[in-house]
PDB file of C-alpha atoms in Angstrom:
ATOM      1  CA  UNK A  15       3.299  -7.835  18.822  1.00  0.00           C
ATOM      2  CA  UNK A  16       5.262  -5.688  21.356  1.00  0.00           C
ATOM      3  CA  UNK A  17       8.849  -7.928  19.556  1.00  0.00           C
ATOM      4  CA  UNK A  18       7.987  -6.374  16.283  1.00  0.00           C
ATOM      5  CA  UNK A  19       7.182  -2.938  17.901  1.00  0.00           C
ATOM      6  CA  UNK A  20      10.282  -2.876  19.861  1.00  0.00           C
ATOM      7  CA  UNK A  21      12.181  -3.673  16.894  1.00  0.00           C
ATOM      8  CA  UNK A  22      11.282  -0.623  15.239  1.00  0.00           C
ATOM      9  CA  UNK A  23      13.972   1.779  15.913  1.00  0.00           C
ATOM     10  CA  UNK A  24      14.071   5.929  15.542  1.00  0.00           C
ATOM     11  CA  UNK A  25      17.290   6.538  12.966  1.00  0.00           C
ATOM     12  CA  UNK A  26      17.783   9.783  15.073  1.00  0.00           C
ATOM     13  CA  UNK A  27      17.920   8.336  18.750  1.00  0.00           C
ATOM     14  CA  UNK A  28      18.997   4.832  17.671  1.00  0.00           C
ATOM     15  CA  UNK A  29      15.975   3.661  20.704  1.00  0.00           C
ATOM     16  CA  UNK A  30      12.994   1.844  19.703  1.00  0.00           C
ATOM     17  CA  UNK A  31       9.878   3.502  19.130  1.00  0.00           C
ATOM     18  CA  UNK A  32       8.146   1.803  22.418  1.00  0.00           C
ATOM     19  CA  UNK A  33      10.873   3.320  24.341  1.00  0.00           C
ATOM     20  CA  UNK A  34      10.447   6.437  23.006  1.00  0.00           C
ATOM     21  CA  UNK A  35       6.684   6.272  23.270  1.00  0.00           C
ATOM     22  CA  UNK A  36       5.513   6.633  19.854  1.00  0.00           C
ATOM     23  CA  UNK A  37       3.105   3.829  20.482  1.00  0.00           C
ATOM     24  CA  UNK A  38      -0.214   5.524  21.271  1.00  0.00           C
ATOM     25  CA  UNK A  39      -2.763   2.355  20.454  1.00  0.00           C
ATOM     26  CA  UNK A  40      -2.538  -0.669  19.198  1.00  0.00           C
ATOM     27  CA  UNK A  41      -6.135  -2.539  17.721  1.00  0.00           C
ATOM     28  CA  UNK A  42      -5.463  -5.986  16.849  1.00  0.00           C
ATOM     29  CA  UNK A  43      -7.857  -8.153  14.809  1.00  0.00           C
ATOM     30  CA  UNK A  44      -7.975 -11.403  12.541  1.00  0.00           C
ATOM     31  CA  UNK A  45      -5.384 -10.582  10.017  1.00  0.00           C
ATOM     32  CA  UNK A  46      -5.658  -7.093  10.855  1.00  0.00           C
ATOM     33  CA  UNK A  47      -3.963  -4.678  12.571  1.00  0.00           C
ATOM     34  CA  UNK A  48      -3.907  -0.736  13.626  1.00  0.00           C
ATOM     35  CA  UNK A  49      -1.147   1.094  15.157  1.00  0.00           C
ATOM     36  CA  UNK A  50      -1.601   4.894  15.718  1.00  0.00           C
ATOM     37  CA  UNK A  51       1.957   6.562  16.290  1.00  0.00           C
ATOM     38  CA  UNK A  52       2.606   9.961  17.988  1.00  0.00           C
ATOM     39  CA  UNK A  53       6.153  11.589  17.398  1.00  0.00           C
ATOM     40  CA  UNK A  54       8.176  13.110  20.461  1.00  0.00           C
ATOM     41  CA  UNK A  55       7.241  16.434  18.560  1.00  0.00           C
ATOM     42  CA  UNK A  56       5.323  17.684  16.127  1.00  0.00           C
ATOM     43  CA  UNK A  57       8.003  18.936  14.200  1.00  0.00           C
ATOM     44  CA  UNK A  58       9.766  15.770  13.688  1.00  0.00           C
ATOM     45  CA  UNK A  59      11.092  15.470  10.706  1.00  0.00           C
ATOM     46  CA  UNK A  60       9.384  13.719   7.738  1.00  0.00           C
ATOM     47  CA  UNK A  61      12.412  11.746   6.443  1.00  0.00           C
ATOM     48  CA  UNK A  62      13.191  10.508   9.881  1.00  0.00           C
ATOM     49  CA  UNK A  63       9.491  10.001  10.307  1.00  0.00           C
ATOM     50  CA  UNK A  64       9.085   7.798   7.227  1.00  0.00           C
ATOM     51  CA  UNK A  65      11.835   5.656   8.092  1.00  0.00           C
ATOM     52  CA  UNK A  66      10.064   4.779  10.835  1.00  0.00           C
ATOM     53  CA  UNK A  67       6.798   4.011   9.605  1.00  0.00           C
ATOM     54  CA  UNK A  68       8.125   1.705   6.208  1.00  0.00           C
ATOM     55  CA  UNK A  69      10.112  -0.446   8.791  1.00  0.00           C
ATOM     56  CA  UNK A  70       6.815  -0.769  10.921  1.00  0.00           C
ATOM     57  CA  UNK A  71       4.775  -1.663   7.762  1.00  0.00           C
ATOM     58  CA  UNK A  72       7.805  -4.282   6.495  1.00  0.00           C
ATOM     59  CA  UNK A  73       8.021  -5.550   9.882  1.00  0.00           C
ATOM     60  CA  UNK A  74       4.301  -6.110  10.460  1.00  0.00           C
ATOM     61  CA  UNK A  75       3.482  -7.649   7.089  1.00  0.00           C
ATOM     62  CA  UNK A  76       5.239 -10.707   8.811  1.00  0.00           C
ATOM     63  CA  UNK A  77       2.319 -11.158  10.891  1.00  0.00           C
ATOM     64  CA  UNK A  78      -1.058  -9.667   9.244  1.00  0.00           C
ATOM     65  CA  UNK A  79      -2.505  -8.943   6.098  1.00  0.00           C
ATOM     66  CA  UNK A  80      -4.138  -5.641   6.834  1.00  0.00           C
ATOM     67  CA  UNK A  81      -2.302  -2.805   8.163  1.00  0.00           C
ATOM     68  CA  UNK A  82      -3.385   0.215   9.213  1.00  0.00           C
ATOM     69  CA  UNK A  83      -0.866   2.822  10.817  1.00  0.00           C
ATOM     70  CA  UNK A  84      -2.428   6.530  11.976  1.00  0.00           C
ATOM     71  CA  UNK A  85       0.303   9.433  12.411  1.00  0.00           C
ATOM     72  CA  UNK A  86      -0.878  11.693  14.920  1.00  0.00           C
ATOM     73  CA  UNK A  87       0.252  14.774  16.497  1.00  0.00           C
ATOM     74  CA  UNK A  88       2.334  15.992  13.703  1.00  0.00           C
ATOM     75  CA  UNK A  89       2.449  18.845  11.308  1.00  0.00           C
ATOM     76  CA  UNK A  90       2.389  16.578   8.492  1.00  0.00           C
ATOM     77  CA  UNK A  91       0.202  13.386   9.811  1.00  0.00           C
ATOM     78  CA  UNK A  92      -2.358  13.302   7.176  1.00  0.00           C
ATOM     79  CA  UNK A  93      -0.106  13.104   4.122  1.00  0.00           C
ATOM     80  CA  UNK A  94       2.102  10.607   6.353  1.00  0.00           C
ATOM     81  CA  UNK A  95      -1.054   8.423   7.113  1.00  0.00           C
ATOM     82  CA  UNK A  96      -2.324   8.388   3.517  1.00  0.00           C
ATOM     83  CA  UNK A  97       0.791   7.994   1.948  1.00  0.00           C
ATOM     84  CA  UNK A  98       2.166   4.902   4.095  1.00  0.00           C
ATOM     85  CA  UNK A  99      -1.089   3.149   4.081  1.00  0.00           C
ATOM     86  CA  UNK A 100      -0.698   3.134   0.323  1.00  0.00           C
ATOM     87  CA  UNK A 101       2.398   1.915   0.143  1.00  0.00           C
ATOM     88  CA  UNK A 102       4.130   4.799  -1.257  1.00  0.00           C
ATOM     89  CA  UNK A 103       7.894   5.471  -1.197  1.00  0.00           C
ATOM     90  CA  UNK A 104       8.854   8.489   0.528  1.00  0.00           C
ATOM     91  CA  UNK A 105       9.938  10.199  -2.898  1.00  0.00           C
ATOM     92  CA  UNK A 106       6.401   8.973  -4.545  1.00  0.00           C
ATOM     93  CA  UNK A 107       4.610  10.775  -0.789  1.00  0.00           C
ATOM     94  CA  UNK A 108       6.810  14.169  -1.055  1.00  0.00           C
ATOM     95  CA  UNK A 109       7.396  14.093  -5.180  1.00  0.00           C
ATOM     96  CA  UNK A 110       7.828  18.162  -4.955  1.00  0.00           C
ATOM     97  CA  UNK A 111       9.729  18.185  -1.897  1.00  0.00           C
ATOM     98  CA  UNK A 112      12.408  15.504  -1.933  1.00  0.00           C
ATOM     99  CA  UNK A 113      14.975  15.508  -4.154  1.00  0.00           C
ATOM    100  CA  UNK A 114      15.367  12.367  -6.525  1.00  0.00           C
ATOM    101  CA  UNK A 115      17.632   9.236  -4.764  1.00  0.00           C
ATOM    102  CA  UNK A 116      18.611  11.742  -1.168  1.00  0.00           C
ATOM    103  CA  UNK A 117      15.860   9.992   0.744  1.00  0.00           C
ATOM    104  CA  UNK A 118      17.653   6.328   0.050  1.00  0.00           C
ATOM    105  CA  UNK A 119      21.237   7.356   0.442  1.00  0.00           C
ATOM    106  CA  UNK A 120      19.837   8.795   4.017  1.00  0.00           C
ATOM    107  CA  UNK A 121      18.018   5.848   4.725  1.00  0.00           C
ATOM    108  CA  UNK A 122      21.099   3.646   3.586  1.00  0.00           C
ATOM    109  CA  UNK A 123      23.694   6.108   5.793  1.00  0.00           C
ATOM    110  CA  UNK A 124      21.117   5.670   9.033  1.00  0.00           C
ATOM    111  CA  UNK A 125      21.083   2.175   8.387  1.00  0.00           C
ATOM    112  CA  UNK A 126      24.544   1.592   8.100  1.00  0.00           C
ATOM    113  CA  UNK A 127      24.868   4.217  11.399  1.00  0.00           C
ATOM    114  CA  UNK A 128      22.945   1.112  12.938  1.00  0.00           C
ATOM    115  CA  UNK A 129      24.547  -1.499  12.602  1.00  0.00           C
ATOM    116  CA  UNK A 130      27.905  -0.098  13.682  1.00  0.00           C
ATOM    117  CA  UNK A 131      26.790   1.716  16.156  1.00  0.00           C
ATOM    118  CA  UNK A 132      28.259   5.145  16.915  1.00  0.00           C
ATOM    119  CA  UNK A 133      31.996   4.514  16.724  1.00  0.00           C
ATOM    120  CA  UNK A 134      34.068   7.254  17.488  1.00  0.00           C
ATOM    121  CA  UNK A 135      36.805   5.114  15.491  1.00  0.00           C
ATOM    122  CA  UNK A 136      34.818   5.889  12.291  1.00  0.00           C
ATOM    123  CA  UNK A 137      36.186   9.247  11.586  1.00  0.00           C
ATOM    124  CA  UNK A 138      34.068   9.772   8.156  1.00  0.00           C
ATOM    125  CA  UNK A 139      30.996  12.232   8.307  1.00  0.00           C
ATOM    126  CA  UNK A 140      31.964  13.425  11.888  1.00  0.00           C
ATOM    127  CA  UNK A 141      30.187  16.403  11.414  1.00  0.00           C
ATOM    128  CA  UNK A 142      26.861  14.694  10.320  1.00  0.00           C
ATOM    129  CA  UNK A 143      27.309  12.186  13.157  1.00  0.00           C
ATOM    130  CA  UNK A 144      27.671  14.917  15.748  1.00  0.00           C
ATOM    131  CA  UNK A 145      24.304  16.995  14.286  1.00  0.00           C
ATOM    132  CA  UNK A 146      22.205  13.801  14.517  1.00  0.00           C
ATOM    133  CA  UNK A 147      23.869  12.862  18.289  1.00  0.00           C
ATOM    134  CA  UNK A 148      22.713  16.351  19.437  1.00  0.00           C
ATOM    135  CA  UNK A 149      19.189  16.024  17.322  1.00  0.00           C
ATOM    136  CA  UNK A 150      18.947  12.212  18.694  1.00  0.00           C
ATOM    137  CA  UNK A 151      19.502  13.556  22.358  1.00  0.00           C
ATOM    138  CA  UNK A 152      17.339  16.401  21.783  1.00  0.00           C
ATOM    139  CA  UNK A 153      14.522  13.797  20.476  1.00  0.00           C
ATOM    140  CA  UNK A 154      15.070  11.451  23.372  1.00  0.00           C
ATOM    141  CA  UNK A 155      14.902  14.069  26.311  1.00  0.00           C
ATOM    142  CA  UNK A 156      12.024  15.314  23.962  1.00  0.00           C
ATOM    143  CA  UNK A 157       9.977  12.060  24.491  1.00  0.00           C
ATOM    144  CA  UNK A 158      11.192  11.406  28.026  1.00  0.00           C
ATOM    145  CA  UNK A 159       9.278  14.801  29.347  1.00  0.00           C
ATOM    146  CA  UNK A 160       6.348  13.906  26.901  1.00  0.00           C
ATOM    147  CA  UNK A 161       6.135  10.747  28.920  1.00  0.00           C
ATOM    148  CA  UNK A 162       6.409  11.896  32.385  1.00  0.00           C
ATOM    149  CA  UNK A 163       3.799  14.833  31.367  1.00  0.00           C
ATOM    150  CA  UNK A 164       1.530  11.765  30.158  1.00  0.00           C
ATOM    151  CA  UNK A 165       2.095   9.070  32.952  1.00  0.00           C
ATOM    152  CA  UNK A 166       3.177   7.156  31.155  1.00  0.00           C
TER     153      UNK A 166
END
């Protein structure tokens, strides 16, 4: 269980969501499982947010049939909860917010972000990559205090 958790990773920070302490509780049953998630603020954005919570669900349908994931300590964690427990796309969760296709081509650009890491050699969308290094520092010094406040 912890693999698949640590293999979830914030598009912001580029850390997994254990070592940003998202994790709150974890309830594990036959077939079953439910993960409640905290964000390093309650402010964090949705899209970010999202992106986070359909990798969890893809990532644990490899290992149980029922999943249950509980968004807490966020501005928006009802509709979040509801809408990823249905299965909902992010478009289909914020149909008067988000405008049509944005939400994939972010997804797509954080993805790609991933897997080549943050090269300085890669001179296109320098200033996007230097808003979400500032926002993804931000977010990690965020959860780092959160933590120490907590113990954990």
């Amino acid at each position: 269980m912890s693999e698949i958790l640590k293999n979830v990773i914030d598009p912001e920070t580029l850390s997994s969501i254990v070592d940003l302490g998202f994790v709150k509780q974890i309830e594990e049953g036959e077939n079953r499982i439910r993960v409640i998630l905290s964000p390093p603020t309650f402010w964090c954005p949705p899209t970010f947010l999202y992106m986070i919570l359909e990798d969890l669900r893809e990532k644990l349908k490899s290992k149980y049939e029922i999943i249950n994931i509980e968004v807490v300590d966020h501005h928006d964690s009802e509709k979040l909860t509801k809408c990823i427990n249905k299965g909902l796309r992010f478009d289909e969760c914020y149909k008067d917010e988000a405008m049509k296709g944005l939400y994939d081509d972010l997804k797509k650009r954080f993805y790609q972000r991933f897997e080549r890491g943050m090269s300085p050699k890669n001179r296109s969308d320098r200033l996007v990559r230097l808003s979400l290094g500032i926002t993804g520092e931000m977010c990690k010094l965020l959860a780092e205090e959160r933590m120490k406040r907590e113990g954990s």
